[in-house]
Coordinates of C-alpha atoms in Angstrom, one line a residue:
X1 CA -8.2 -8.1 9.4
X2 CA -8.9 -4.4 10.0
X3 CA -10.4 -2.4 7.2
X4 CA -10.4 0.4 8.9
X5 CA -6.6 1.5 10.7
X6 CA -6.4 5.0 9.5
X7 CA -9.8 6.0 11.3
X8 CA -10.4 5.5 14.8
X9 CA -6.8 6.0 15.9
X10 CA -6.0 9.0 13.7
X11 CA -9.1 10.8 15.4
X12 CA -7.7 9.6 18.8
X13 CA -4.5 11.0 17.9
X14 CA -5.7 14.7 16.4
X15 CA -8.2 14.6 20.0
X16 CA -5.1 14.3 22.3
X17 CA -3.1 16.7 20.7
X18 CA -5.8 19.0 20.4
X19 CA -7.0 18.5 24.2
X20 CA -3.2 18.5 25.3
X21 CA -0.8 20.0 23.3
X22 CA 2.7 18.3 24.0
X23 CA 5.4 21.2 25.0
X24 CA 7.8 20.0 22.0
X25 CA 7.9 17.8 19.1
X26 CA 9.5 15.0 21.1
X27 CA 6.8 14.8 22.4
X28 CA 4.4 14.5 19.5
X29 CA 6.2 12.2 17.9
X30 CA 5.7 9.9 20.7
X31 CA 2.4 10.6 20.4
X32 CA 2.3 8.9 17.0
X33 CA 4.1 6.2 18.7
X34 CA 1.3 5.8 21.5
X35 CA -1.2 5.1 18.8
X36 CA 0.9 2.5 17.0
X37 CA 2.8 4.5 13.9
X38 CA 6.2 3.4 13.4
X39 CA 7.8 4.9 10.8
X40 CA 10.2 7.5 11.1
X41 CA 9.8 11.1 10.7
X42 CA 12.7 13.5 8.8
X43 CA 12.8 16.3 11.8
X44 CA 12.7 19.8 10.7
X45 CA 13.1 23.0 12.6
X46 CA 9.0 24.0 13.0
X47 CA 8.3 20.5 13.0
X48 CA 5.8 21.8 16.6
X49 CA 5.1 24.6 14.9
X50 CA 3.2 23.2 12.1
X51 CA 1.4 20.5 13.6
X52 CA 0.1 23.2 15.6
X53 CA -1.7 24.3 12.6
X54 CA -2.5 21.2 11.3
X55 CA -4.3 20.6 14.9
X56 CA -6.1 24.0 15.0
X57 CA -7.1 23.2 10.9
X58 CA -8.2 20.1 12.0
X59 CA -10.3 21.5 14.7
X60 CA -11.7 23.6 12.0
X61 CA -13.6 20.7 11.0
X62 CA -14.3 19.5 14.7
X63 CA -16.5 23.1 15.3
X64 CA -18.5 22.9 11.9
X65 CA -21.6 24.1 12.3
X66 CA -23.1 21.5 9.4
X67 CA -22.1 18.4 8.5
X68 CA -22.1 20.3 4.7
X69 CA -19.5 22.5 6.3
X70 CA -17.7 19.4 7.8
X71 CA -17.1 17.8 4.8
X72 CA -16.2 20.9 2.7
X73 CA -13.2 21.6 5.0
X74 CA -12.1 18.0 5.5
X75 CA -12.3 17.6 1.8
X76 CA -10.0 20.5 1.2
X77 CA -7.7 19.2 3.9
X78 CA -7.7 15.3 2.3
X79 CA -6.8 17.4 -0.8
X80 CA -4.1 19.8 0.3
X81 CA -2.5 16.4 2.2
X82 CA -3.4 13.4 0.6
X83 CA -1.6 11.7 -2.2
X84 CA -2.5 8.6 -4.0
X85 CA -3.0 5.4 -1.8
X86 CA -0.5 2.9 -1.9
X87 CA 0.1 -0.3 -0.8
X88 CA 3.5 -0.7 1.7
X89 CA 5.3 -2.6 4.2
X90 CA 7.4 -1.4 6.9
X91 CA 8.5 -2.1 10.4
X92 CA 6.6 -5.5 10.5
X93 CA 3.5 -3.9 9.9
X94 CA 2.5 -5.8 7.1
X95 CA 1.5 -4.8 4.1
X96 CA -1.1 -1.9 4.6
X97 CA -2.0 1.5 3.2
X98 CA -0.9 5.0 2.6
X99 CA -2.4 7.9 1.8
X100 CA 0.6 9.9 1.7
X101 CA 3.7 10.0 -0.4
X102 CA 7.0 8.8 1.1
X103 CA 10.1 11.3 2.9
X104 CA 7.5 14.1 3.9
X105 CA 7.7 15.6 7.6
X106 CA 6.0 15.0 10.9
X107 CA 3.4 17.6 10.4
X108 CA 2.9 16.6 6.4
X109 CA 2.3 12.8 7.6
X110 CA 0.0 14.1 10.4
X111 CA -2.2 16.5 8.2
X112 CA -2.9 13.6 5.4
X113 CA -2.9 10.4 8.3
X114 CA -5.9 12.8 10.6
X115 CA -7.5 13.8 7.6
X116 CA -8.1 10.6 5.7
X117 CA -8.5 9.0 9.6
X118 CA -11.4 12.0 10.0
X119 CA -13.1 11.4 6.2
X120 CA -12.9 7.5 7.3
X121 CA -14.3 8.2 11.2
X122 CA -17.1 10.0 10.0
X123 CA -18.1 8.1 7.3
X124 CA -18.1 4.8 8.7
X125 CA -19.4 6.2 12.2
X126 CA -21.6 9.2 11.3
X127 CA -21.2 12.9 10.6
X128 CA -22.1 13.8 14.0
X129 CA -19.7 11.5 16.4
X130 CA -16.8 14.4 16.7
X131 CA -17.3 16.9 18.9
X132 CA -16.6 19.2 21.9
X133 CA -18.1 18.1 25.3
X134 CA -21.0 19.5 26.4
X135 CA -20.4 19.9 30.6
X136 CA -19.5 23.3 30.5
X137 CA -17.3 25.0 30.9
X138 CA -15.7 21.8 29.0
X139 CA -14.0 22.4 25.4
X140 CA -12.2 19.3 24.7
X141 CA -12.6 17.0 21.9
X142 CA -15.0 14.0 21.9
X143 CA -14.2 11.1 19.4
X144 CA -17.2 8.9 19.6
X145 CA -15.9 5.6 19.3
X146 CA -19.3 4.0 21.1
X147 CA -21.5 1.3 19.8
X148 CA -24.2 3.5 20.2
X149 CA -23.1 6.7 19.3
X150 CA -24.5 9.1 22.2
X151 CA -21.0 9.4 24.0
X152 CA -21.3 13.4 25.1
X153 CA -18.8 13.9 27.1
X154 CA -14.8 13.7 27.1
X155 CA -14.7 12.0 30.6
X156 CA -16.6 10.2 33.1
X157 CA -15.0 13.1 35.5
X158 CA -17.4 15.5 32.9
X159 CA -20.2 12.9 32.6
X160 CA -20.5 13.3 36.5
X161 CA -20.4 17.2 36.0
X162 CA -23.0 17.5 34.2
X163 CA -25.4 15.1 36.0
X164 CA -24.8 16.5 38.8
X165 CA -25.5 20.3 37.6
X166 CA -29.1 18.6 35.9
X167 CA -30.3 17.4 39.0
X168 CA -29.2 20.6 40.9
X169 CA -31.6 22.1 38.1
X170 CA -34.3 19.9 38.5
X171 CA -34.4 20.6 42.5
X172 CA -34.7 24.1 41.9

């Protein structure tokens, strides 16, 4: 059973577009097919377009200063994407839900499925477990998925980075 599906893949999702934007929606929508969605998407002209600004609104909430300031914009995301949550059954998924109503577009599905997968991330996780990584000059998203919750960094290539910059430090 998984309780939570909307969360930790939703976040994944919103973090790789956000760390590499794809050159055309193609290519997001395969995206959403990396991560497991499988329903099909109605394609409209600015489809890339406007999940560009559902990715920069979404980072919005990534660059809060307070986790006050967190939840205020996800909340007003959840409710300028989410509808109701209803129960469906498509493409051999079993029956799971939505948080979004049926026929809307790419970026319509992708605002309400990172928002509700954000809410649920940093609910369930903490406040603090999205972020950007801290081995300058670094900006790139870090989902914390870790039992632990310290992961600081968005790669083992910035990990090294860093420790190697804080023992140059501590030598000097």
């Amino acid at each position: 059973m998984q309780l939570n599906p909307y969360g930790e893949y939703a976040v994944l999702l919103a973090a790789s577009l956000a760390n590499n934007w794809p050159g055309d929606r193609d290519e997001i929508e395969q995206r959403t097919r990396d991560v497991g969605m499988t329903m099909p998407f109605p394609e409209r002209r600015n489809d890339h377009g406007e999940t560009r600004e559902v990715i920069d609104d979404w980072l919005r909430i990534v660059d809060a200063p307070t986790d006050e300031q967190r939840a205020e914009l996800l909340n007003r995301q959840m409710a300028r994407a989410s509808a109701y949550p209803r129960m469906v059954d498509h493409d051999g998924e079993g029956w799971h839900l939505h948080y979004r109503d049926d026929g809307q577009s790419l970026p319509q599905v992708l605002r309400s499925v990172i928002a509700v997968g954000t809410a649920l991330h940093l609910t369930t996780r903490g406040m603090q477990r999205l972020r950007r990584c801290e081995a300058e000059p670094c900006t790139q998203v870090v989902v914390d998925v870790t039992r632990n919750g310290r992961q600081r960094y968005c790669s083992v290539r910035c990990a090294n980075r860093a420790a190697v910059r804080r023992h140059r430090n501590r030598q000097h």
